[in-house]
């Protein structure tokens, strides 16, 4: 918890923002956004709404109560998409939203996850030029990172995803993104180790966008010997930020690779949501500093 100020004033005009998700109580977003409101002296507060309500009830609550903006996480990122009055192009391509703004009584949805990831990477490694990337997983976060990649110079993406009921739909969405951005995106079966080995040999950035490595789902997203075959100059990234260093990042760092965890992405996607709502640029360095002190 971060203490914002003594004698906090909340007026009849204080705007309300929040996170709607389940689970949500663990979220760091209230810290980030409330520090942002303080940074810019904006009369607003950001709260957590731990919710399992129906998507249409969430949308109605935002509209009825005049909630100025929300972030969405599980299980709402896709289910609220059809309830938006307007979708930003990136959200249309990804098929998921993490940010909603209430503008003149209309719900406007966008997705800041992908740009958040690449902005964080560029801040930490300004000279890094990723052109060929390998991404493990084809869920919502992976698709957002893939959609944004073209804006950061990536030309070829090899995606590895389990061949299950969602495979065909992900393949279709990847084709749409590839077509829109005129880039090459190839989807492989996650179990195809030979294809993975081949893809890794030419990659300059490998990203774990699966859930493997989280506190409740520990493990490695690829066999340990394969990590040893990633080129030394290749950056190894994980979208996970809890734990701060997954087993995957630990092994990669130990073999000398530059690494990046998901904390920077968390802060940068929040900064982009903040800007979408308020038009103000969030200074992320002090926020990143506060979060690293807090952990
Ligand atoms: P999601 O939509 O549920 O996608 C999860 C992906 O992981 C799916 O592609 C799933 O495969 C794959 N997966 C799960 N278990 C697997 C296994 N045992 N073997 C192979 N693949 C497996 O979740 P998401 O929202 O994309 O999130 C993915 C990760 O990103 C999570 O760790 C999340 O915490 C992190 N994330 C971080 C940020 C941040 O700001 N740093 C933001 C968003 C998400 P199938 O498709 O085959 O089911």
Coordinates of C-alpha atoms and ligand atoms in Angstrom, one line a residue:
X1 CA 0.0 0.0 0.0
X2 CA 1.2 3.5 -0.8
X3 CA 0.1 6.5 1.4
X4 CA -0.7 9.2 -1.1
X5 CA -1.0 12.2 1.2
X6 CA -2.4 13.3 4.6
X7 CA -5.9 14.8 4.8
X8 CA -6.9 13.4 1.4
X9 CA -9.6 15.6 -0.1
X10 CA -12.4 14.0 -2.0
X11 CA -15.0 16.3 -3.4
X12 CA -18.4 16.0 -5.0
X13 CA -16.6 16.3 -8.3
X14 CA -14.0 13.5 -7.7
X15 CA -14.0 11.3 -10.8
X16 CA -14.0 7.5 -10.3
X17 CA -11.8 5.0 -12.1
X18 CA -11.1 1.4 -11.4
X19 CA -10.2 -2.1 -12.3
X20 CA -13.0 -4.6 -12.9
X21 CA -11.8 -8.2 -12.7
X22 CA -11.7 -11.4 -10.8
X23 CA -9.4 -11.9 -9.1
X24 CA -8.6 -8.3 -8.6
X25 CA -7.6 -7.5 -5.0
X26 CA -3.9 -8.3 -5.6
X27 CA -3.7 -5.7 -8.3
X28 CA -1.0 -3.0 -8.4
X29 CA -3.1 -0.7 -10.7
X30 CA -4.6 1.3 -7.8
X31 CA -1.1 2.3 -6.7
X32 CA -0.1 3.3 -10.2
X33 CA -3.1 5.3 -11.1
X34 CA -3.6 7.0 -7.8
X35 CA 0.1 8.1 -7.9
X36 CA -0.6 9.4 -11.4
X37 CA -3.6 11.4 -10.2
X38 CA -1.4 12.9 -7.5
X39 CA 1.4 13.6 -10.0
X40 CA -1.0 15.6 -12.1
X41 CA -3.2 16.9 -9.3
X42 CA -6.2 15.4 -10.9
X43 CA -9.3 15.2 -8.7
X44 CA -9.9 11.4 -9.2
X45 CA -9.5 8.1 -7.5
X46 CA -8.9 4.6 -8.7
X47 CA -10.4 1.6 -6.9
X48 CA -10.6 -2.1 -7.4
X49 CA -14.0 -3.7 -8.3
X50 CA -13.7 -7.4 -7.6
X51 CA -16.5 -8.6 -9.8
X52 CA -17.9 -11.7 -11.4
X53 CA -21.0 -9.9 -12.7
X54 CA -22.3 -10.5 -16.2
X55 CA -20.5 -8.4 -18.8
X56 CA -23.7 -6.5 -19.7
X57 CA -24.2 -5.6 -16.0
X58 CA -20.6 -4.3 -15.8
X59 CA -21.1 -2.1 -18.9
X60 CA -24.5 -0.9 -17.5
X61 CA -22.9 0.0 -14.2
X62 CA -20.1 2.1 -15.8
X63 CA -22.8 4.0 -17.9
X64 CA -25.3 4.3 -15.1
X65 CA -23.0 5.5 -12.4
X66 CA -20.8 7.6 -14.7
X67 CA -17.6 5.8 -13.9
X68 CA -15.0 7.8 -15.9
X69 CA -12.9 4.8 -16.9
X70 CA -12.0 1.3 -16.1
X71 CA -9.3 -1.3 -16.7
X72 CA -10.4 -4.8 -17.5
X73 CA -8.7 -8.1 -16.7
X74 CA -9.9 -11.7 -16.4
X75 CA -12.7 -12.5 -17.3
X76 CA -13.8 -9.3 -19.1
X77 CA -11.1 -8.5 -21.7
X78 CA -13.0 -10.2 -24.5
X79 CA -16.5 -10.4 -23.3
X80 CA -16.9 -6.6 -23.0
X81 CA -15.8 -6.0 -26.6
X82 CA -19.2 -6.3 -28.2
X83 CA -20.7 -3.9 -25.6
X84 CA -18.4 -1.0 -26.6
X85 CA -19.9 1.9 -28.6
X86 CA -16.5 2.5 -30.2
X87 CA -13.3 0.4 -30.4
X88 CA -9.9 1.8 -31.1
X89 CA -8.2 0.1 -34.1
X90 CA -5.7 -1.9 -32.0
X91 CA -8.5 -3.3 -29.9
X92 CA -10.4 -4.3 -33.1
X93 CA -7.4 -6.2 -34.3
X94 CA -6.6 -7.9 -31.0
X95 CA -10.2 -8.7 -30.2
X96 CA -9.7 -7.7 -26.6
X97 CA -9.7 -4.5 -24.5
X98 CA -8.0 -3.7 -21.2
X99 CA -9.2 -0.1 -21.0
X100 CA -12.6 1.6 -21.3
X101 CA -13.3 5.3 -21.2
X102 CA -16.7 6.9 -20.8
X103 CA -16.8 9.7 -23.3
X104 CA -20.0 11.8 -23.7
X105 CA -22.1 8.8 -22.5
X106 CA -20.4 6.4 -24.8
X107 CA -18.1 3.4 -24.0
X108 CA -14.8 3.6 -25.8
X109 CA -12.5 0.5 -25.6
X110 CA -8.8 0.2 -26.3
X111 CA -6.0 -2.2 -25.6
X112 CA -2.7 -0.8 -24.2
X113 CA -1.0 -4.1 -23.3
X114 CA 1.0 -4.6 -26.5
X115 CA 2.3 -1.0 -26.7
X116 CA 3.0 -1.2 -23.0
X117 CA 5.3 -4.2 -23.5
X118 CA 7.3 -2.7 -26.3
X119 CA 7.6 0.7 -24.7
X120 CA 9.0 -0.9 -21.5
X121 CA 11.5 -2.9 -23.6
X122 CA 12.6 0.2 -25.5
X123 CA 13.1 2.1 -22.3
X124 CA 15.3 -0.6 -20.8
X125 CA 17.1 -1.5 -24.0
X126 CA 17.0 1.6 -26.2
X127 CA 19.5 0.1 -28.7
X128 CA 17.8 -3.2 -29.1
X129 CA 16.3 -3.7 -32.6
X130 CA 14.0 -6.8 -32.5
X131 CA 13.1 -7.9 -36.0
X132 CA 12.5 -11.6 -35.6
X133 CA 10.7 -12.7 -32.5
X134 CA 9.5 -16.0 -31.0
X135 CA 6.4 -15.8 -28.8
X136 CA 5.2 -18.7 -26.6
X137 CA 1.4 -18.7 -26.1
X138 CA -1.4 -17.3 -28.1
X139 CA -3.7 -15.8 -25.4
X140 CA -4.9 -12.2 -25.1
X141 CA -1.6 -10.8 -23.9
X142 CA 0.3 -12.5 -26.7
X143 CA -2.0 -11.2 -29.3
X144 CA -1.7 -7.7 -28.0
X145 CA 2.1 -7.9 -28.0
X146 CA 2.0 -9.3 -31.6
X147 CA -0.4 -6.6 -32.8
X148 CA 1.8 -3.8 -31.5
X149 CA 5.1 -5.4 -32.6
X150 CA 5.0 -3.9 -36.1
X151 CA 5.0 -0.4 -34.6
X152 CA 8.4 -1.2 -33.0
X153 CA 10.2 -2.6 -36.1
X154 CA 9.4 -6.3 -35.8
X155 CA 9.1 -8.0 -39.2
X156 CA 8.8 -11.8 -38.5
X157 CA 6.9 -13.5 -35.6
X158 CA 6.8 -17.2 -34.9
X159 CA 4.1 -18.1 -32.4
X160 CA 3.9 -21.3 -30.5
X161 CA 0.5 -22.3 -29.1
X162 CA -1.1 -25.6 -28.0
X163 CA -3.2 -27.2 -30.8
X164 CA -6.5 -27.2 -29.0
X165 CA -10.0 -25.8 -29.6
X166 CA -8.8 -22.2 -29.8
X167 CA -6.1 -22.9 -32.4
X168 CA -8.1 -22.1 -35.5
X169 CA -9.5 -18.9 -34.1
X170 CA -6.1 -17.7 -33.1
X171 CA -4.7 -18.6 -36.5
X172 CA -7.4 -16.5 -38.1
X173 CA -6.8 -13.5 -35.9
X174 CA -3.0 -13.7 -36.5
X175 CA -3.7 -13.8 -40.3
X176 CA -5.8 -10.6 -39.9
X177 CA -3.0 -8.9 -37.9
X178 CA -0.3 -10.0 -40.4
X179 CA -2.4 -8.8 -43.3
X180 CA -3.1 -5.4 -41.6
X181 CA 0.5 -4.7 -40.7
X182 CA 2.1 -6.5 -43.8
X183 CA 4.3 -8.7 -41.6
X184 CA 5.0 -12.4 -41.5
X185 CA 3.4 -14.3 -38.6
X186 CA 3.6 -18.1 -38.5
X187 CA 1.7 -20.2 -36.0
X188 CA 3.2 -23.5 -34.8
X189 CA 2.0 -26.2 -32.6
X190 CA 3.5 -25.7 -29.1
X191 CA 4.6 -29.4 -29.1
X192 CA 6.7 -29.0 -32.2
X193 CA 10.2 -28.8 -30.6
X194 CA 12.0 -29.0 -33.9
X195 CA 10.2 -25.9 -35.2
X196 CA 10.9 -24.2 -31.9
X197 CA 14.6 -25.0 -32.1
X198 CA 14.7 -23.6 -35.6
X199 CA 12.8 -20.5 -34.7
X200 CA 15.0 -19.8 -31.7
X201 CA 18.2 -20.1 -33.7
X202 CA 17.4 -16.9 -35.6
X203 CA 15.4 -15.0 -33.0
X204 CA 16.5 -11.7 -31.5
X205 CA 13.7 -11.7 -28.9
X206 CA 12.0 -14.6 -27.2
X207 CA 8.9 -13.8 -25.2
X208 CA 7.0 -16.1 -22.7
X209 CA 3.3 -15.1 -22.9
X210 CA 2.0 -18.3 -21.4
X211 CA 1.0 -18.6 -17.7
X212 CA 3.8 -21.0 -17.1
X213 CA 6.1 -19.5 -14.4
X214 CA 3.5 -17.7 -12.3
X215 CA 3.4 -18.4 -8.6
X216 CA 0.5 -20.8 -8.9
X217 CA 1.7 -22.4 -12.2
X218 CA 5.5 -22.8 -11.8
X219 CA 7.7 -24.4 -14.4
X220 CA 9.5 -23.6 -17.6
X221 CA 7.7 -22.7 -20.9
X222 CA 10.3 -24.7 -22.9
X223 CA 12.7 -27.5 -22.1
X224 CA 15.7 -26.3 -20.3
X225 CA 18.3 -27.5 -22.9
X226 CA 16.5 -25.3 -25.5
X227 CA 17.1 -22.2 -23.5
X228 CA 20.8 -22.9 -23.8
X229 CA 20.4 -22.8 -27.6
X230 CA 19.0 -19.3 -27.7
X231 CA 21.6 -16.9 -29.4
X232 CA 23.5 -15.0 -26.8
X233 CA 22.5 -11.6 -28.1
X234 CA 18.8 -12.6 -28.0
X235 CA 16.7 -10.8 -25.4
X236 CA 14.6 -13.1 -23.3
X237 CA 11.4 -11.6 -21.9
X238 CA 8.5 -12.8 -19.7
X239 CA 5.2 -11.1 -19.4
X240 CA 4.9 -12.4 -15.8
X241 CA 5.9 -10.0 -13.0
X242 CA 5.0 -12.2 -10.0
X243 CA 7.5 -13.7 -9.3
X244 CA 9.8 -10.9 -10.5
X245 CA 12.1 -13.5 -12.0
X246 CA 10.5 -16.6 -13.3
X247 CA 12.5 -19.9 -13.6
X248 CA 12.7 -19.1 -17.4
X249 CA 14.3 -15.7 -16.8
X250 CA 16.6 -17.1 -14.1
X251 CA 18.0 -19.7 -16.5
X252 CA 18.2 -17.2 -19.4
X253 CA 20.1 -14.7 -17.2
X254 CA 22.4 -17.4 -15.9
X255 CA 23.4 -18.2 -19.4
X256 CA 24.1 -14.6 -20.1
X257 CA 21.1 -13.3 -22.0
X258 CA 19.6 -9.9 -21.5
X259 CA 16.2 -10.3 -19.8
X260 CA 13.1 -8.4 -19.0
X261 CA 10.2 -9.3 -16.7
X262 CA 6.6 -8.1 -17.0
X263 CA 6.7 -5.2 -14.4
X264 CA 7.8 -2.6 -17.0
X265 CA 4.9 -3.7 -19.2
X266 CA 2.5 -3.4 -16.3
X267 CA 3.6 0.2 -15.7
X268 CA 3.7 1.2 -19.3
X269 CA 0.3 -0.2 -20.2
X270 CA -1.1 1.7 -17.2
X271 CA 0.6 4.9 -18.4
X272 CA -1.1 4.5 -21.8
X273 CA -4.5 3.8 -20.1
X274 CA -3.9 6.9 -18.0
X275 CA -3.2 9.0 -21.1
X276 CA -6.3 7.6 -22.8
X277 CA -8.5 8.7 -19.9
X278 CA -6.9 12.0 -18.9
X279 CA -4.8 13.2 -21.9
X280 CA -1.9 13.5 -19.4
X281 CA 1.5 11.8 -19.7
X282 CA 2.3 9.7 -16.6
X283 CA 5.9 10.0 -15.4
X284 CA 6.7 6.3 -15.1
X285 CA 10.1 6.4 -13.5
X286 CA 8.9 7.4 -10.0
X287 CA 6.0 4.9 -10.3
X288 CA 8.4 2.1 -11.3
X289 CA 10.6 3.1 -8.3
X290 CA 7.7 3.0 -5.9
X291 CA 6.6 -0.4 -7.1
X292 CA 10.1 -1.9 -6.9
X293 CA 10.4 -0.6 -3.3
X294 CA 7.0 -2.0 -2.5
X295 CA 7.8 -5.6 -3.6
Ligands
LIG1 P1 -4.6 -16.1 -21.5 O1 -5.4 -15.4 -22.5 O2 -5.3 -17.1 -20.6 O3 -3.5 -16.9 -22.3 C1 -2.6 -17.8 -21.7 C2 -1.8 -18.5 -22.8 O4 -0.9 -19.4 -22.1 C3 -2.6 -19.3 -23.7 O5 -2.1 -19.2 -25.0 C4 -2.4 -20.7 -23.2 O6 -2.5 -21.7 -24.2 C5 -1.0 -20.7 -22.7 N1 -0.8 -21.7 -21.7 C6 -1.2 -21.8 -20.5 N2 -0.8 -23.0 -19.9 C7 0.0 -23.6 -20.8 C8 0.8 -24.8 -20.8 N3 0.8 -25.5 -19.8 N4 1.4 -25.1 -22.0 C9 1.4 -24.3 -23.0 N5 0.7 -23.1 -23.1 C10 0.0 -22.8 -22.0 O7 -3.8 -15.2 -20.5 P2 -3.1 -13.7 -20.9 O8 -4.0 -12.6 -20.5 O9 -2.7 -13.8 -22.4 O10 -1.8 -13.7 -20.0 C11 -0.7 -14.5 -20.3 C12 0.4 -14.1 -19.3 O11 0.7 -12.8 -19.5 C13 0.0 -14.3 -17.8 O12 1.1 -14.8 -17.2 C14 -0.3 -12.9 -17.4 O13 0.0 -12.8 -16.0 C15 0.7 -12.1 -18.2 N6 0.3 -10.7 -18.4 C16 1.1 -9.7 -18.0 C17 0.7 -8.4 -18.2 C18 1.7 -7.3 -17.7 O14 1.2 -6.2 -17.6 N7 2.9 -7.6 -17.4 C19 -0.5 -8.1 -18.8 C20 -1.3 -9.1 -19.3 C21 -0.9 -10.5 -19.0 P3 -3.8 -22.1 -25.0 O15 -4.0 -21.0 -25.9 O16 -3.4 -23.3 -25.7 O17 -4.9 -22.4 -24.0

